[in-house]
Amino acid sequence: MTFTPRTWIVGEVVGAATMNQEIRDQFNSMFAAWTAYTPSWTASTTNPVLGNGTITGRYMKYGRTVWASIKLTTGSTSTYGTGLWRFSLPVAAAAAQDTVGTLFVGDASAGYSTGVAYLAASGTDIGGYVGATNAAAGLANGNPQTFAAGDRVWITVCYEAAS
């Protein structure tokens, strides 16, 4: 939600109610509720298919700072494609940024893995590395697990928007 600031007139006498409204509305717009978006889920070789799984996204933007959250839960008819996975961002990122967030991968039957989310070269989507060593591998079917129905990927990122 965005509010346009009031245009003040020279010599105008501002009453308490008007000033309170201007300050309150502008302040509230900075901390408005998250905005929903539907991320796309792609892969570097063959794209996955969501099937009856779910993918949701939400974000907040303050100036050029964007906070975004993506949640993927696979279903019984999901297919996982081949190659490294990518998830679209709600707002294009400024170029040349480093690692931007966290990654959680939940296996419905065997625990979880964590990693880092990173900005892909395109600046419009993110991928992830799973593992805590220099040998960490990119997020894909087969890493950190062979995905099945009920498995989850949660990503949270903060980055600078292109504009």
Short mmCIF file of C-alpha atoms in Angstrom, two decimals:
data_model
loop_
_atom_site.label_atom_id
_atom_site.label_comp_id
_atom_site.label_asym_id
_atom_site.label_seq_id
_atom_site.Cartn_x
_atom_site.Cartn_y
_atom_site.Cartn_z
CA MET A 1 0.00 0.00 0.00
CA THR A 2 1.44 3.39 -0.94
CA PHE A 3 0.29 6.80 0.21
CA THR A 4 1.13 9.98 -1.64
CA PRO A 5 2.21 12.72 0.76
CA ARG A 6 -0.02 15.76 1.00
CA THR A 7 1.02 18.89 -0.90
CA TRP A 8 1.39 21.70 1.60
CA ILE A 9 0.50 25.29 0.70
CA VAL A 10 2.73 28.20 1.76
CA GLY A 11 1.18 29.99 4.72
CA GLU A 12 -1.25 27.16 5.46
CA VAL A 13 -2.13 26.72 9.13
CA VAL A 14 -1.89 23.03 9.89
CA GLY A 15 -4.22 21.63 12.50
CA ALA A 16 -3.40 18.72 14.79
CA ALA A 17 -5.83 16.34 13.03
CA THR A 18 -4.26 16.98 9.60
CA MET A 19 -0.71 16.63 10.90
CA ASN A 20 -1.56 13.43 12.79
CA GLN A 21 -3.18 11.95 9.69
CA GLU A 22 -0.17 12.77 7.50
CA ILE A 23 2.35 11.35 9.94
CA ARG A 24 0.27 8.27 10.80
CA ASP A 25 -0.58 7.35 7.18
CA GLN A 26 2.99 7.78 5.93
CA PHE A 27 4.42 5.83 8.86
CA ASN A 28 1.85 3.05 8.43
CA SER A 29 2.64 2.76 4.71
CA MET A 30 6.26 1.94 5.61
CA PHE A 31 5.08 -1.00 7.72
CA ALA A 32 2.07 -2.11 5.73
CA ALA A 33 1.14 -5.74 5.42
CA TRP A 34 3.13 -8.02 3.14
CA THR A 35 2.19 -8.05 -0.54
CA ALA A 36 1.51 -11.50 -2.00
CA TYR A 37 3.06 -12.70 -5.27
CA THR A 38 3.38 -16.07 -6.99
CA PRO A 39 7.02 -16.97 -7.63
CA SER A 40 7.91 -19.03 -10.66
CA TRP A 41 9.93 -22.21 -10.04
CA THR A 42 12.37 -23.05 -12.81
CA ALA A 43 15.50 -25.12 -13.33
CA SER A 44 18.64 -24.68 -15.43
CA THR A 45 17.97 -27.72 -17.66
CA THR A 46 14.36 -28.97 -17.47
CA ASN A 47 11.78 -27.00 -15.51
CA PRO A 48 9.94 -28.63 -12.60
CA VAL A 49 6.14 -28.84 -12.62
CA LEU A 50 4.26 -27.82 -9.48
CA GLY A 51 1.32 -30.18 -10.07
CA ASN A 52 -0.78 -30.29 -6.89
CA GLY A 53 1.99 -28.73 -4.78
CA THR A 54 1.85 -25.13 -3.58
CA ILE A 55 4.14 -22.16 -3.97
CA THR A 56 3.54 -18.81 -2.32
CA GLY A 57 5.52 -15.64 -2.01
CA ARG A 58 5.23 -12.35 -0.20
CA TYR A 59 7.32 -9.22 0.04
CA MET A 60 7.68 -5.75 1.54
CA LYS A 61 9.57 -2.92 -0.12
CA TYR A 62 10.95 0.10 1.74
CA GLY A 63 12.59 2.50 -0.66
CA ARG A 64 14.97 0.19 -2.58
CA THR A 65 15.20 -2.45 0.17
CA VAL A 66 13.10 -5.57 -0.47
CA TRP A 67 12.31 -8.36 2.00
CA ALA A 68 10.83 -11.44 0.33
CA SER A 69 9.73 -14.87 1.48
CA ILE A 70 9.03 -17.93 -0.70
CA LYS A 71 7.44 -21.20 0.43
CA LEU A 72 7.29 -24.29 -1.81
CA THR A 73 5.57 -27.49 -0.70
CA THR A 74 5.68 -30.33 -3.21
CA GLY A 75 2.68 -32.49 -3.99
CA SER A 76 2.08 -36.04 -5.16
CA THR A 77 1.92 -34.89 -8.80
CA SER A 78 4.90 -32.49 -8.64
CA THR A 79 7.86 -33.26 -10.88
CA TYR A 80 11.28 -31.85 -10.10
CA GLY A 81 13.01 -31.12 -13.38
CA THR A 82 16.77 -31.28 -13.84
CA GLY A 83 19.49 -28.79 -13.10
CA LEU A 84 19.76 -26.06 -10.49
CA TRP A 85 16.50 -24.59 -9.23
CA ARG A 86 15.61 -20.89 -9.38
CA PHE A 87 12.73 -18.91 -7.86
CA SER A 88 11.62 -15.55 -9.24
CA LEU A 89 11.90 -12.40 -7.16
CA PRO A 90 8.97 -9.99 -6.82
CA VAL A 91 11.10 -6.98 -7.80
CA ALA A 92 14.25 -7.05 -9.97
CA ALA A 93 17.45 -6.69 -7.95
CA ALA A 94 20.24 -4.17 -8.45
CA ALA A 95 23.31 -5.70 -10.09
CA ALA A 96 26.37 -7.13 -8.34
CA GLN A 97 25.05 -8.18 -4.95
CA ASP A 98 26.46 -10.89 -2.70
CA THR A 99 24.56 -13.65 -0.89
CA VAL A 100 21.16 -12.34 0.06
CA GLY A 101 19.32 -14.78 2.30
CA THR A 102 18.62 -18.07 4.00
CA LEU A 103 17.34 -21.39 2.73
CA PHE A 104 15.54 -24.19 4.60
CA VAL A 105 14.80 -27.53 2.95
CA GLY A 106 12.46 -29.84 4.83
CA ASP A 107 12.30 -33.53 4.00
CA ALA A 108 8.87 -34.88 4.97
CA SER A 109 10.45 -38.18 6.06
CA ALA A 110 14.04 -37.51 7.09
CA GLY A 111 14.70 -34.11 8.66
CA TYR A 112 15.97 -30.90 7.13
CA SER A 113 18.91 -29.08 5.58
CA THR A 114 19.89 -25.42 5.60
CA GLY A 115 21.85 -23.23 3.24
CA VAL A 116 22.16 -19.81 1.68
CA ALA A 117 20.09 -18.15 -1.02
CA TYR A 118 21.96 -16.15 -3.64
CA LEU A 119 21.11 -13.75 -6.40
CA ALA A 120 21.32 -15.39 -9.82
CA ALA A 121 23.19 -13.58 -12.58
CA SER A 122 19.90 -12.47 -14.16
CA GLY A 123 19.07 -10.29 -11.15
CA THR A 124 15.46 -11.45 -11.35
CA ASP A 125 15.64 -14.75 -9.50
CA ILE A 126 17.41 -16.59 -6.70
CA GLY A 127 18.91 -20.01 -6.19
CA GLY A 128 20.48 -21.72 -3.22
CA TYR A 129 23.47 -23.61 -1.96
CA VAL A 130 22.85 -26.34 0.59
CA GLY A 131 25.51 -27.36 3.08
CA ALA A 132 27.93 -25.68 5.42
CA THR A 133 31.24 -26.25 3.62
CA ASN A 134 33.01 -25.03 0.51
CA ALA A 135 31.75 -28.22 -1.14
CA ALA A 136 28.13 -27.07 -0.79
CA ALA A 137 26.11 -27.87 -3.88
CA GLY A 138 23.31 -26.01 -5.64
CA LEU A 139 19.68 -26.66 -4.72
CA ALA A 140 18.17 -29.22 -7.12
CA ASN A 141 16.32 -32.51 -7.10
CA GLY A 142 18.87 -34.86 -5.56
CA ASN A 143 20.49 -32.12 -3.46
CA PRO A 144 20.17 -32.13 -0.55
CA GLN A 145 17.70 -34.99 -1.06
CA THR A 146 15.58 -36.70 -3.67
CA PHE A 147 12.38 -34.69 -3.39
CA ALA A 148 8.98 -36.29 -2.81
CA ALA A 149 5.45 -35.21 -1.90
CA GLY A 150 5.33 -33.04 1.21
CA ASP A 151 8.93 -31.83 1.01
CA ARG A 152 9.44 -28.09 1.49
CA VAL A 153 11.72 -25.26 0.45
CA TRP A 154 11.55 -21.98 2.36
CA ILE A 155 13.61 -18.98 1.30
CA THR A 156 13.90 -15.58 2.96
CA VAL A 157 15.90 -12.82 1.29
CA CYS A 158 16.73 -9.15 1.70
CA TYR A 159 18.20 -7.27 -1.26
CA GLU A 160 18.47 -3.93 -3.01
CA ALA A 161 15.95 -3.37 -5.79
CA ALA A 162 17.09 -2.13 -9.19
CA SER A 163 14.79 0.88 -8.83
#
